XYZ file of N, CA and C in Angstrom:
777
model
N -27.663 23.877 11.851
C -26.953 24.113 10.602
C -27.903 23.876 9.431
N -28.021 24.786 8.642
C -28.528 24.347 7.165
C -28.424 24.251 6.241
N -29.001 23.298 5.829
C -28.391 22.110 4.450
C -26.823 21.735 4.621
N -25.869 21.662 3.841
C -24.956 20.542 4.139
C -23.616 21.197 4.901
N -22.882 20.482 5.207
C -21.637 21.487 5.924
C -20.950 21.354 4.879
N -20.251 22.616 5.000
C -19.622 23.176 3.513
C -17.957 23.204 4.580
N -17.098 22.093 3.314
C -16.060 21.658 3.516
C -15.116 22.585 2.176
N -13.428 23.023 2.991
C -12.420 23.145 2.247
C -10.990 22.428 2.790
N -10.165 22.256 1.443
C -9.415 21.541 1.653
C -8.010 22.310 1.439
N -7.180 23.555 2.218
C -5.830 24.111 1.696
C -4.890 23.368 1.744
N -4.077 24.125 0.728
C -2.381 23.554 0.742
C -1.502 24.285 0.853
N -0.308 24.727 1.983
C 0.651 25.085 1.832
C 2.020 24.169 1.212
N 3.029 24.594 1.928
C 4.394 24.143 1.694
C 4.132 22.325 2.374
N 4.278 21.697 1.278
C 3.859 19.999 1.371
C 4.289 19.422 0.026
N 4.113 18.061 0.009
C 4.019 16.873 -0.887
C 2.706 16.963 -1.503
N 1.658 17.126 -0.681
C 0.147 16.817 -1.534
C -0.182 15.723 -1.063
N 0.787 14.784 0.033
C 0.275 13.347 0.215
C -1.228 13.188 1.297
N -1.117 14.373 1.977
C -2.369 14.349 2.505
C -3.353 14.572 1.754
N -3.578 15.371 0.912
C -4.499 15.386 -0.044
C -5.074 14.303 -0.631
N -3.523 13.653 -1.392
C -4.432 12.583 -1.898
C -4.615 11.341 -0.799
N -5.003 11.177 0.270
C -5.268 10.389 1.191
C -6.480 10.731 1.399
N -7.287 12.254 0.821
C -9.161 12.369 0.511
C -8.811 11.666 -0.927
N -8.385 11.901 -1.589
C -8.751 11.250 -2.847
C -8.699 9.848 -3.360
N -7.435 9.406 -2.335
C -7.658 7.782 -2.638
C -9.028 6.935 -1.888
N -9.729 7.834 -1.206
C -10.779 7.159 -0.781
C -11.414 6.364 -1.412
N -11.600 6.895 -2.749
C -12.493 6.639 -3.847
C -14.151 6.462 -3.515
N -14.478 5.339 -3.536
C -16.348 5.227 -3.474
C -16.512 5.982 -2.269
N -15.729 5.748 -1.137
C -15.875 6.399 0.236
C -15.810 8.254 0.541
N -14.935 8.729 -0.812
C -15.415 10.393 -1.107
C -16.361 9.959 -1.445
N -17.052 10.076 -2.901
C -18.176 9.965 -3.221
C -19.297 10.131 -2.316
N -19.730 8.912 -1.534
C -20.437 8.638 -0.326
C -20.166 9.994 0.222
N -19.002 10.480 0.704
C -19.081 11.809 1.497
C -19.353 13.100 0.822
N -18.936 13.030 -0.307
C -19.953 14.109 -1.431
C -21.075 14.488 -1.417
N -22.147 13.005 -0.617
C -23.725 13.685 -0.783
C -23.684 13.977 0.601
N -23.266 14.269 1.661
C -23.214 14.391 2.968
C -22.518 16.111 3.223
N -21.665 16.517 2.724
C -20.940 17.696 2.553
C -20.832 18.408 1.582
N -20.915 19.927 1.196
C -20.182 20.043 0.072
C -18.993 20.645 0.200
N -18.112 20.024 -0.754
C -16.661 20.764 -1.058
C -16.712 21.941 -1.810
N -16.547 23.154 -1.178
C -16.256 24.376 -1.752
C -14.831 24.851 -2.401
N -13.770 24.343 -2.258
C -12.475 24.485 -1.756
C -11.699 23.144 -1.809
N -10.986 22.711 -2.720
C -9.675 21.323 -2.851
C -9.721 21.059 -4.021
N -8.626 22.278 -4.302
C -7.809 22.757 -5.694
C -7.792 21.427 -6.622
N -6.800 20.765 -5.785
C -6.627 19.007 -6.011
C -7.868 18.345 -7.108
N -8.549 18.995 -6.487
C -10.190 17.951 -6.980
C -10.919 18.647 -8.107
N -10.444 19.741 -8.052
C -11.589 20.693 -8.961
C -12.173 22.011 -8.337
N -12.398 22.113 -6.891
C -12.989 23.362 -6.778
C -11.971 24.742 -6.099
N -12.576 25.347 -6.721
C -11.226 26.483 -6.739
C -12.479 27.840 -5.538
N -12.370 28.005 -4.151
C -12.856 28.937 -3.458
C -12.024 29.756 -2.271
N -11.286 29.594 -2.484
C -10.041 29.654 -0.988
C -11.047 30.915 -0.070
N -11.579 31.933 -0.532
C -12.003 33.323 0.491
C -13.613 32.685 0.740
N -14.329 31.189 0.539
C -15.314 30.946 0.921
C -15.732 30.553 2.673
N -16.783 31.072 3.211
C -16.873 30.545 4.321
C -17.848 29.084 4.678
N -16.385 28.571 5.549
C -16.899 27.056 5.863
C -17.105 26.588 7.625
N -17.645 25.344 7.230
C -17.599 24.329 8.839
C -16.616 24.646 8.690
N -15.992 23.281 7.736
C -14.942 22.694 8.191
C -13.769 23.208 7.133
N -12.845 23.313 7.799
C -11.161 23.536 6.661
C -10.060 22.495 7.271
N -9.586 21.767 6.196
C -8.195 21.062 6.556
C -7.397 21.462 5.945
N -6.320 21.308 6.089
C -5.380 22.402 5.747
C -3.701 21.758 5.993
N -3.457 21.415 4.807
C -2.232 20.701 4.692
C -0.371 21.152 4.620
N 0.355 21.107 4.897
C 1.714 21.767 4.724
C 2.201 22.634 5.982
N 3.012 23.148 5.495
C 3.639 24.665 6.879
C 3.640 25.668 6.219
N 3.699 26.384 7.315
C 3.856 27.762 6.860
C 5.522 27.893 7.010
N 6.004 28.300 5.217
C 7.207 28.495 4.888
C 7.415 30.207 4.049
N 6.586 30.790 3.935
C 6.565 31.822 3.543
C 5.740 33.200 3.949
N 6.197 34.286 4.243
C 5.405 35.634 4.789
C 3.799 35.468 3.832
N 3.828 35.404 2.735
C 2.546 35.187 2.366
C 1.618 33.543 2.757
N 2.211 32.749 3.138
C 1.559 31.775 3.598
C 0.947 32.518 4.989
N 1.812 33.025 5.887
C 1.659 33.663 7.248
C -0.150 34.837 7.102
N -0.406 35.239 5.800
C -1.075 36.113 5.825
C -2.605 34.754 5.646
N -2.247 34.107 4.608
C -3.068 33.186 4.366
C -4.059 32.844 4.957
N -2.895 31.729 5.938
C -3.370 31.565 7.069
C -4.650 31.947 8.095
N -4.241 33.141 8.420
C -4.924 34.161 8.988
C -6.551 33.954 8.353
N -6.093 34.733 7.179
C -7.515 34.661 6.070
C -8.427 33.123 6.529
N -7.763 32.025 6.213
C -8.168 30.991 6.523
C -8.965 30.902 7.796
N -8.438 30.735 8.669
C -8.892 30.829 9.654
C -10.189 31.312 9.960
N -10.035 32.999 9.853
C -11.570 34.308 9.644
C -12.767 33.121 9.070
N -11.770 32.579 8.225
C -13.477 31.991 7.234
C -13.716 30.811 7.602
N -13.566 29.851 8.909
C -13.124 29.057 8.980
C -13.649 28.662 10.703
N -15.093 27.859 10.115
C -15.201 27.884 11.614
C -14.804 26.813 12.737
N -14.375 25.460 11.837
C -13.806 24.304 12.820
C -12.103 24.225 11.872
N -11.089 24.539 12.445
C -9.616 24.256 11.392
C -8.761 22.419 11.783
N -8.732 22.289 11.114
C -7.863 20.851 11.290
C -6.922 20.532 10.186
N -5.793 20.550 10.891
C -4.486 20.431 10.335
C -4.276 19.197 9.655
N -3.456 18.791 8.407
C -3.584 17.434 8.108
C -1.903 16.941 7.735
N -1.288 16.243 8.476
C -0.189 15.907 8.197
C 0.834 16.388 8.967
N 2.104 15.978 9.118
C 3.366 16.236 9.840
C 4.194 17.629 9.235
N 3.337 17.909 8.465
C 4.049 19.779 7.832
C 2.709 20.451 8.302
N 1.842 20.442 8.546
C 0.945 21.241 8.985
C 0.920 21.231 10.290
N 1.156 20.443 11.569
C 1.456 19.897 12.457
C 2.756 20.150 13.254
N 4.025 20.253 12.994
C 5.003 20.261 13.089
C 5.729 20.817 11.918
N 5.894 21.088 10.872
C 6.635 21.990 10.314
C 7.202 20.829 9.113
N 7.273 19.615 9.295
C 7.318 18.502 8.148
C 8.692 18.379 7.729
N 9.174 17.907 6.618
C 10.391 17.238 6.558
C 11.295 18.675 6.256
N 10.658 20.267 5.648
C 11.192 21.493 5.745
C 11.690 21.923 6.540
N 11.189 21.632 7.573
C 11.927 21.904 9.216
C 12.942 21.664 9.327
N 13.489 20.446 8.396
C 15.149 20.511 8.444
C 15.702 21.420 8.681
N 15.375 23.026 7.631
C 16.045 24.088 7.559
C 15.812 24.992 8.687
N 15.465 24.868 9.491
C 15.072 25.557 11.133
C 16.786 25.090 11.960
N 17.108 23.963 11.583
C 18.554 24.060 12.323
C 19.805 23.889 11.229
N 19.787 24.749 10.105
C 20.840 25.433 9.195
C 20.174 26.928 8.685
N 21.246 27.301 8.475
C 21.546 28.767 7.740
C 20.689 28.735 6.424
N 19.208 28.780 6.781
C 18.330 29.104 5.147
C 18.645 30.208 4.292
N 19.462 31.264 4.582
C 20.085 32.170 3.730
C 21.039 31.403 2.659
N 22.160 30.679 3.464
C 23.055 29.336 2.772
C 22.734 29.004 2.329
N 21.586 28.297 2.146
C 20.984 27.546 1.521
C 20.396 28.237 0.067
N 19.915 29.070 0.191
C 19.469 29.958 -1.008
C 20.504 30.157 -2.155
N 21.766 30.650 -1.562
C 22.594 30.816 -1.679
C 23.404 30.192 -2.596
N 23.303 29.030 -2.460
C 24.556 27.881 -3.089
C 23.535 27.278 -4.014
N 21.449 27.327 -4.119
C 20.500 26.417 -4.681
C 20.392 27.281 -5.587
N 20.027 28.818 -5.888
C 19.302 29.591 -6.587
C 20.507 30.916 -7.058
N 20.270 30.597 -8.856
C 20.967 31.615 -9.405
C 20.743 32.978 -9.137
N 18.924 33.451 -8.248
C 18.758 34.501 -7.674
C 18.326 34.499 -6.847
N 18.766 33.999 -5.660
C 18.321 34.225 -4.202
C 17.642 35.388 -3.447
N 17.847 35.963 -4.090
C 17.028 37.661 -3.911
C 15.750 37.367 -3.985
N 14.949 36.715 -5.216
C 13.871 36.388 -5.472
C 12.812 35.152 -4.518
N 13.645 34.970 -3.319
C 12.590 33.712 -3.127
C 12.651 34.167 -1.575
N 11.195 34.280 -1.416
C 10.648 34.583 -0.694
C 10.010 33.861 0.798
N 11.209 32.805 1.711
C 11.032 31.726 2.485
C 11.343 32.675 3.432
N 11.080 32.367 4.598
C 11.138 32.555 6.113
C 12.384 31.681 6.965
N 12.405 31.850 7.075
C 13.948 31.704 7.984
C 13.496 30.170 8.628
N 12.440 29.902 8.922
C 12.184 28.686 9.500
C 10.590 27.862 8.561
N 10.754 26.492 8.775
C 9.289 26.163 8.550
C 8.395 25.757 10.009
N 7.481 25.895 9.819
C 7.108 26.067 11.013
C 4.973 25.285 11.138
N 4.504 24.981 11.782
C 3.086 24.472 11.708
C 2.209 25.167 11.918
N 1.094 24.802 11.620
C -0.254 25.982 11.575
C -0.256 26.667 12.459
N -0.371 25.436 13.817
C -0.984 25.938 15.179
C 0.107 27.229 15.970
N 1.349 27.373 15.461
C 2.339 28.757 15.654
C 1.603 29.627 15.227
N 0.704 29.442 14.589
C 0.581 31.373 13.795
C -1.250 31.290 13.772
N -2.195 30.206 14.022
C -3.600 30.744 14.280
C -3.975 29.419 14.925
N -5.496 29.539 15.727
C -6.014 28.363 16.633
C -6.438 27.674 15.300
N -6.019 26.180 16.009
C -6.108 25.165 15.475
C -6.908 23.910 16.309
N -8.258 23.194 16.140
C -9.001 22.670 16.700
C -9.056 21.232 16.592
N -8.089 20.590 15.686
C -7.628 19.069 15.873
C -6.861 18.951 14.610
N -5.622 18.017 15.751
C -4.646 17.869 14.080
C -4.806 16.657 14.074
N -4.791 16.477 13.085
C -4.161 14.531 12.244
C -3.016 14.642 12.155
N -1.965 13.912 12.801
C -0.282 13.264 12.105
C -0.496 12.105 11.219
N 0.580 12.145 10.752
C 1.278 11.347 9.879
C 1.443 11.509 8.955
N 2.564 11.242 7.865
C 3.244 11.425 6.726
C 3.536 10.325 6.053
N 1.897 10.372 5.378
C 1.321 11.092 5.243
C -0.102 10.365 6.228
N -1.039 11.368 6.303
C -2.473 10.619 7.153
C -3.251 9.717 6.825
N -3.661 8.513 7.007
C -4.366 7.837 6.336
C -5.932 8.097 5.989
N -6.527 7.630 4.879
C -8.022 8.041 4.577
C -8.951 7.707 5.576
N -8.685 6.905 6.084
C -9.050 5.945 7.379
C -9.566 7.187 8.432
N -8.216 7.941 8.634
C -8.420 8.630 9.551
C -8.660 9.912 9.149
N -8.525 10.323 8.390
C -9.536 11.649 7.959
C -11.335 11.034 7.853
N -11.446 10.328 7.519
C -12.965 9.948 6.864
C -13.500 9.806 8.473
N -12.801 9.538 9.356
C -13.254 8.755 11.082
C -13.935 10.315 11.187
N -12.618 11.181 11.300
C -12.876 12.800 12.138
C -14.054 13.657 11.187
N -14.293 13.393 10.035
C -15.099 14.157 9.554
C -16.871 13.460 9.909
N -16.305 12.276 9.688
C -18.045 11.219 10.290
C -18.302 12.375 11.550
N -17.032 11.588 12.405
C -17.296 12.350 14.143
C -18.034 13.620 14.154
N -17.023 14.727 13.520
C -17.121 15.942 13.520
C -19.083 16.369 12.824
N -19.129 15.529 11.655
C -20.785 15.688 11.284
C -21.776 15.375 12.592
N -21.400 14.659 13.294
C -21.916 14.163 14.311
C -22.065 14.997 15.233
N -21.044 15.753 15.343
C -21.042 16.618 16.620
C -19.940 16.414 17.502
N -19.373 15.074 17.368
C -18.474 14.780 18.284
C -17.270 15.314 17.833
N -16.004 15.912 18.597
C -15.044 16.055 19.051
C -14.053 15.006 18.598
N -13.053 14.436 17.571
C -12.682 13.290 17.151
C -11.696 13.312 18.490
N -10.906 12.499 19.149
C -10.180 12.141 20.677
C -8.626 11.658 19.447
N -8.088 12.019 19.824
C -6.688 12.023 19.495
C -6.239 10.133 19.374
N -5.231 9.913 18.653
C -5.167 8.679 19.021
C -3.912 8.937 20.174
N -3.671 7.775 21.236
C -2.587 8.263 22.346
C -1.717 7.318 22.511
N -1.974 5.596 21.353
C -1.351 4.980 22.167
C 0.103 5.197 20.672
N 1.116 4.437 21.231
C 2.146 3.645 20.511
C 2.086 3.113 19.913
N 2.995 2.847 18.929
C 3.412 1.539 17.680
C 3.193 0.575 18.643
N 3.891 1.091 19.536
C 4.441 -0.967 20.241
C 3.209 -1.554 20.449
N 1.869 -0.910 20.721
C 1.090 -1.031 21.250
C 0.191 -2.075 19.682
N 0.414 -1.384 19.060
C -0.039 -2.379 17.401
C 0.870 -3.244 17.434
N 1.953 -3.211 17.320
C 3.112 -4.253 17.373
C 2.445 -5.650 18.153
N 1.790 -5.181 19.528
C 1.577 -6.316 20.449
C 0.863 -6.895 20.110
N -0.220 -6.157 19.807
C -1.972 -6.794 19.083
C -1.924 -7.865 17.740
N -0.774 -7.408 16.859
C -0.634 -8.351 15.962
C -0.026 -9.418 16.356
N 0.607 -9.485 17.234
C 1.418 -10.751 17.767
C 3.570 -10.808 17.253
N 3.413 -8.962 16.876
C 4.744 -8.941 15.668
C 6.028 -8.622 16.882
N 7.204 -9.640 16.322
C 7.896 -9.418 16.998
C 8.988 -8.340 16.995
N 9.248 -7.921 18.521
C 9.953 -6.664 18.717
C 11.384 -6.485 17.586
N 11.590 -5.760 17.021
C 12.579 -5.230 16.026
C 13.727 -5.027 16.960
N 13.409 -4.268 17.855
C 14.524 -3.468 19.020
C 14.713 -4.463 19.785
N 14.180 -5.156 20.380
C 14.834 -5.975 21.347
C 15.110 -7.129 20.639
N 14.835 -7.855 19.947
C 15.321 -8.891 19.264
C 15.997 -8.712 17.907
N 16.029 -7.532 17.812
C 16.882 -7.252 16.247
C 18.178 -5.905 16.587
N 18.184 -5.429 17.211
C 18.826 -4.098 18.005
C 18.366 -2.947 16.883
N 17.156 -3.217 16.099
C 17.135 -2.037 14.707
C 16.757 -0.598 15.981
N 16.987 0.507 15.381
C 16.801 1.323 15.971
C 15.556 2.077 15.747
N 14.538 1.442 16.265
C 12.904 1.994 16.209
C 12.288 2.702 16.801
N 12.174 3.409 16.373
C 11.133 4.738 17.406
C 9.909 3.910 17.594
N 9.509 3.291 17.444
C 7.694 2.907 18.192
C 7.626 2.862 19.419
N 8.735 2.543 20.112
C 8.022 4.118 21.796
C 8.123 4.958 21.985
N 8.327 5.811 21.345
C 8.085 7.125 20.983
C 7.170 7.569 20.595
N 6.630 7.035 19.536
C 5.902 7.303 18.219
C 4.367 7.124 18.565
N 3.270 8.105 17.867
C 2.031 7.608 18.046
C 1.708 6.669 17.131
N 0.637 5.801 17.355
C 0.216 4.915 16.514
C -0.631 5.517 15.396
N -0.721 4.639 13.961
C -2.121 5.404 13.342
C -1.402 5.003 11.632
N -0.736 3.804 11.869
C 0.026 3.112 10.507
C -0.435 1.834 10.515
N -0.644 1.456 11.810
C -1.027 -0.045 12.199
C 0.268 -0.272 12.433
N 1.295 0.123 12.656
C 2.854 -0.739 12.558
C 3.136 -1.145 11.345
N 3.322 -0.889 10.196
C 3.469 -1.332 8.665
C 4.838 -1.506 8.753
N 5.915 -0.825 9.612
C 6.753 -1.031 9.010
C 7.767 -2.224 10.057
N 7.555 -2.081 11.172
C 8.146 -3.625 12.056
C 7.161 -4.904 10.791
N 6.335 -4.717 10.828
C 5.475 -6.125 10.429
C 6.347 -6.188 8.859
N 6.948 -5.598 8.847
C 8.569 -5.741 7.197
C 9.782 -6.076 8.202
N 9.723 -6.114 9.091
C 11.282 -6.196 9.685
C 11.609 -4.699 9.441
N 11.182 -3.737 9.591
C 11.959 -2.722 9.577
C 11.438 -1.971 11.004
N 12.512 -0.918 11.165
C 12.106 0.136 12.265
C 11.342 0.707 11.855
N 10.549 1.611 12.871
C 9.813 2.838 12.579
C 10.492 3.784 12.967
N 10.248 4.449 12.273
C 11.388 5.996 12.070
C 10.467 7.215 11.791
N 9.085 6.790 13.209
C 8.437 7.971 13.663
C 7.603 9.064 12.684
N 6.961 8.691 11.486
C 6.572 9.285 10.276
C 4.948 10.308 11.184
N 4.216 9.509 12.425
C 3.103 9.800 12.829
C 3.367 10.597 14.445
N 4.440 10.905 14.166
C 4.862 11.532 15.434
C 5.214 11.600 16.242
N 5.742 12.197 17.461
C 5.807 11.869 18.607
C 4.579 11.209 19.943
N 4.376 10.194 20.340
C 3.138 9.899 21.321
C 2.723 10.924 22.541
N 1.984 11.140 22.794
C 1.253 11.721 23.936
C 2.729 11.137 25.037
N 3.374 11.993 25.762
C 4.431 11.295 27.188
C 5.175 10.572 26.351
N 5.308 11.019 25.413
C 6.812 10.289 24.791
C 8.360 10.656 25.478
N 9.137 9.565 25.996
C 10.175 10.289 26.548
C 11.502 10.052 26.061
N 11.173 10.994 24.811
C 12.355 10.781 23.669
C 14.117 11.088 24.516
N 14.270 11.644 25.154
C 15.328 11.489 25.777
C 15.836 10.151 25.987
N 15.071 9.561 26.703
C 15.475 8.002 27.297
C 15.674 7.221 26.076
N 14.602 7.115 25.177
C 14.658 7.002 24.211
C 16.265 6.964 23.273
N 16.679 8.278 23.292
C 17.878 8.881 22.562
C 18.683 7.680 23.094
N 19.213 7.908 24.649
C 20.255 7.448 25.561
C 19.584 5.777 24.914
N 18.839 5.162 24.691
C 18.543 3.637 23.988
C 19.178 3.343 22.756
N 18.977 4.428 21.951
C 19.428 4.236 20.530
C 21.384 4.285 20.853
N 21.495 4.805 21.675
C 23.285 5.325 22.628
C 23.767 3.377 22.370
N 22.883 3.032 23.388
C 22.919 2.067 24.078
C 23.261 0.090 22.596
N 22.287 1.025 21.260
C 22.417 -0.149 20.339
C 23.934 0.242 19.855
N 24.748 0.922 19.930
C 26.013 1.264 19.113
C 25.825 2.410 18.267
N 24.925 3.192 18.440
C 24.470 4.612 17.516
C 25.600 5.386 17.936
N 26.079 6.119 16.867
C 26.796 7.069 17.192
C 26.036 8.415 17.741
N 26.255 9.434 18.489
C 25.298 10.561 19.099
C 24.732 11.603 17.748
N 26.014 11.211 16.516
C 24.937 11.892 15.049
C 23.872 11.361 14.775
N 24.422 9.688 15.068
C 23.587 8.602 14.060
C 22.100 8.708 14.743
N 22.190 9.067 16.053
C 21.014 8.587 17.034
C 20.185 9.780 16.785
N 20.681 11.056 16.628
C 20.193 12.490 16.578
C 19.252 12.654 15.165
N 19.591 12.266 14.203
C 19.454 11.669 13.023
C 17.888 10.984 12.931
N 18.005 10.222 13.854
C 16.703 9.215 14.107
C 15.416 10.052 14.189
N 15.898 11.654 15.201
C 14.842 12.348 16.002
C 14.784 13.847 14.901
N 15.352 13.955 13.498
C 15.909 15.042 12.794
C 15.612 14.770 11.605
N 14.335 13.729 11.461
C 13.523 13.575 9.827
C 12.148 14.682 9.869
N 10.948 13.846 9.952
C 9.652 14.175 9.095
C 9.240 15.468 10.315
N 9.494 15.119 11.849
C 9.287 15.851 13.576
C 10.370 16.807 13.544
N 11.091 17.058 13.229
C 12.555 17.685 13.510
C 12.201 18.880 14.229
N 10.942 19.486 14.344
C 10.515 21.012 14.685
C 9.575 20.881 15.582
N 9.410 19.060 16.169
C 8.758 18.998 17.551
C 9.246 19.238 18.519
N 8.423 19.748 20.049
C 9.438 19.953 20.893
C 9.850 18.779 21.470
N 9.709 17.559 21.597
C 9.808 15.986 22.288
C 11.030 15.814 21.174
N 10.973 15.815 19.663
C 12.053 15.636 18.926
C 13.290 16.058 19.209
N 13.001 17.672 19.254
C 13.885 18.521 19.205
C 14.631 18.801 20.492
N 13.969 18.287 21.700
C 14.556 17.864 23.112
C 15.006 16.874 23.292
N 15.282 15.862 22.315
C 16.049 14.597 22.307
C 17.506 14.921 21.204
N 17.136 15.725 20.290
C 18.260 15.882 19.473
C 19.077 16.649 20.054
N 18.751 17.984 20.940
C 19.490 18.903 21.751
C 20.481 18.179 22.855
N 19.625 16.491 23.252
C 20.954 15.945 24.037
C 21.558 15.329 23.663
N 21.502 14.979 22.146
C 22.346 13.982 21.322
C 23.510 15.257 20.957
N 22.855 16.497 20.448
C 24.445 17.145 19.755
C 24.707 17.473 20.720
N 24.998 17.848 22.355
C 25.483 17.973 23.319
C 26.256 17.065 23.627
N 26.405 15.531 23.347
C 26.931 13.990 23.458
C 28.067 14.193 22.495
N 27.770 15.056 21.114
C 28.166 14.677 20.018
C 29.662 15.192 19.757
């Protein structure tokens, strides 16, 4: 390769929270500034979207026929792609509208529904072009973007993370929420990559980083059954940020079947 690897940063249908998870780096962009250049991350200042790069991350879902074309484009120019976040990934907290009537919805929100131009579903990168490593979570930490791009300069292949919350849960010494509190926590479900932030509050995790590698959200479901969840309340659990995973969306399919 010569001279520096030339980095872009897109955005579809999102928050921006992945974005700014490069930007809160602070001294630690910088540092990666003289190592790469950014052609591309609107966010920051550089405006190139049709430039060709290494690397592209690429944040949000695809929620619109012109995102769908985008995409594509992206890709062509685009020789390593990595997805960043639980809407680029899975389709993100939009995915809601994948199990209601998005026409309805237009409908009852917009004085001209004629005019807006959404797709019937939201949906993640890797549906509509190859995609060569995603980051979860909602949003991703800098932590872990800054790891995969080191790796990736390197040559290496960044390895997925595979384990569980519970699995941070243990290491800190924090005690179980679910079994000693009956809260209804996805952290066996869930991949790790928060540190557990939110048991170490007394609260559940409510799965923001995904579903885990052999997650067996079913059993799972029939657990949350088991604390006094009602089969909405429990469905609910698996029908936030994932709602358009298939591990999610195969746990919610046996909750409204219960329901």
């Amino acid at each position: 390769m010569v001279g520096r690897p030339r980095i872009a940063v897109h955005k579809f249908s999102s928050c921006d929270g992945c974005q700014l998870a490069f930007l809160n780096l602070g001294s630690e962009l910088l540092a990666l500034s003289e190592l790469v250049e950014v052609v591309h991350f609107a966010e920051a200042g550089a405006c190139d979207e049709s430039a060709q790069v290494d690397l592209a991350f690429v944040e949000g879902s695809i929620s619109t026929r012109r995102d769908e074309a985008r995409i594509r484009e992206i890709r062509k120019c685009s020789n390593f792609l990595v997805t960043l976040g639980a809407c680029a990934t899975s389709g993100g907290i939009q995915a809601l509208r994948n199990h209601a009537d998005a026409d309805d919805w237009k409908q009852a929100v917009y004085a001209k529904p004629e005019t807006i131009d959404s797709l019937a579903m939201s949906t993640g990168i890797a549906e509509h072009v190859r995609v060569d490593l995603e980051l979860w979570g909602c949003p991703v930490s800098g932590a872990q973007v800054l790891a995969a791009i080191r790796q990736l300069l390197f040559g290496v292949l960044p390895r997925s993370n595979r384990e569980k919350v519970c699995a941070d849960c243990k290491r800190s010494g924090q005690v179980c929420v679910l079994v000693t509190g009956g809260a209804p926590c996805l952290g066996p479900v869930t991949r790790t990559g928060c540190g557990a932030l939110c048991p170490q509050f007394g609260r559940a995790c409510y799965g923001c980083y995904g579903p885990a590698d052999s997650a067996n959200t079913p059993a799972m479901a029939q657990r949350l059954l088991g604390l006094g969840l009602s089969a909405a309340e429990a469905e609910r659990q698996f029908c936030r940020i994932h709602s358009h995973s298939p591990d999610n969306e195969r746990a919610a399919l046996i909750l409204r079947s219960d329901a």
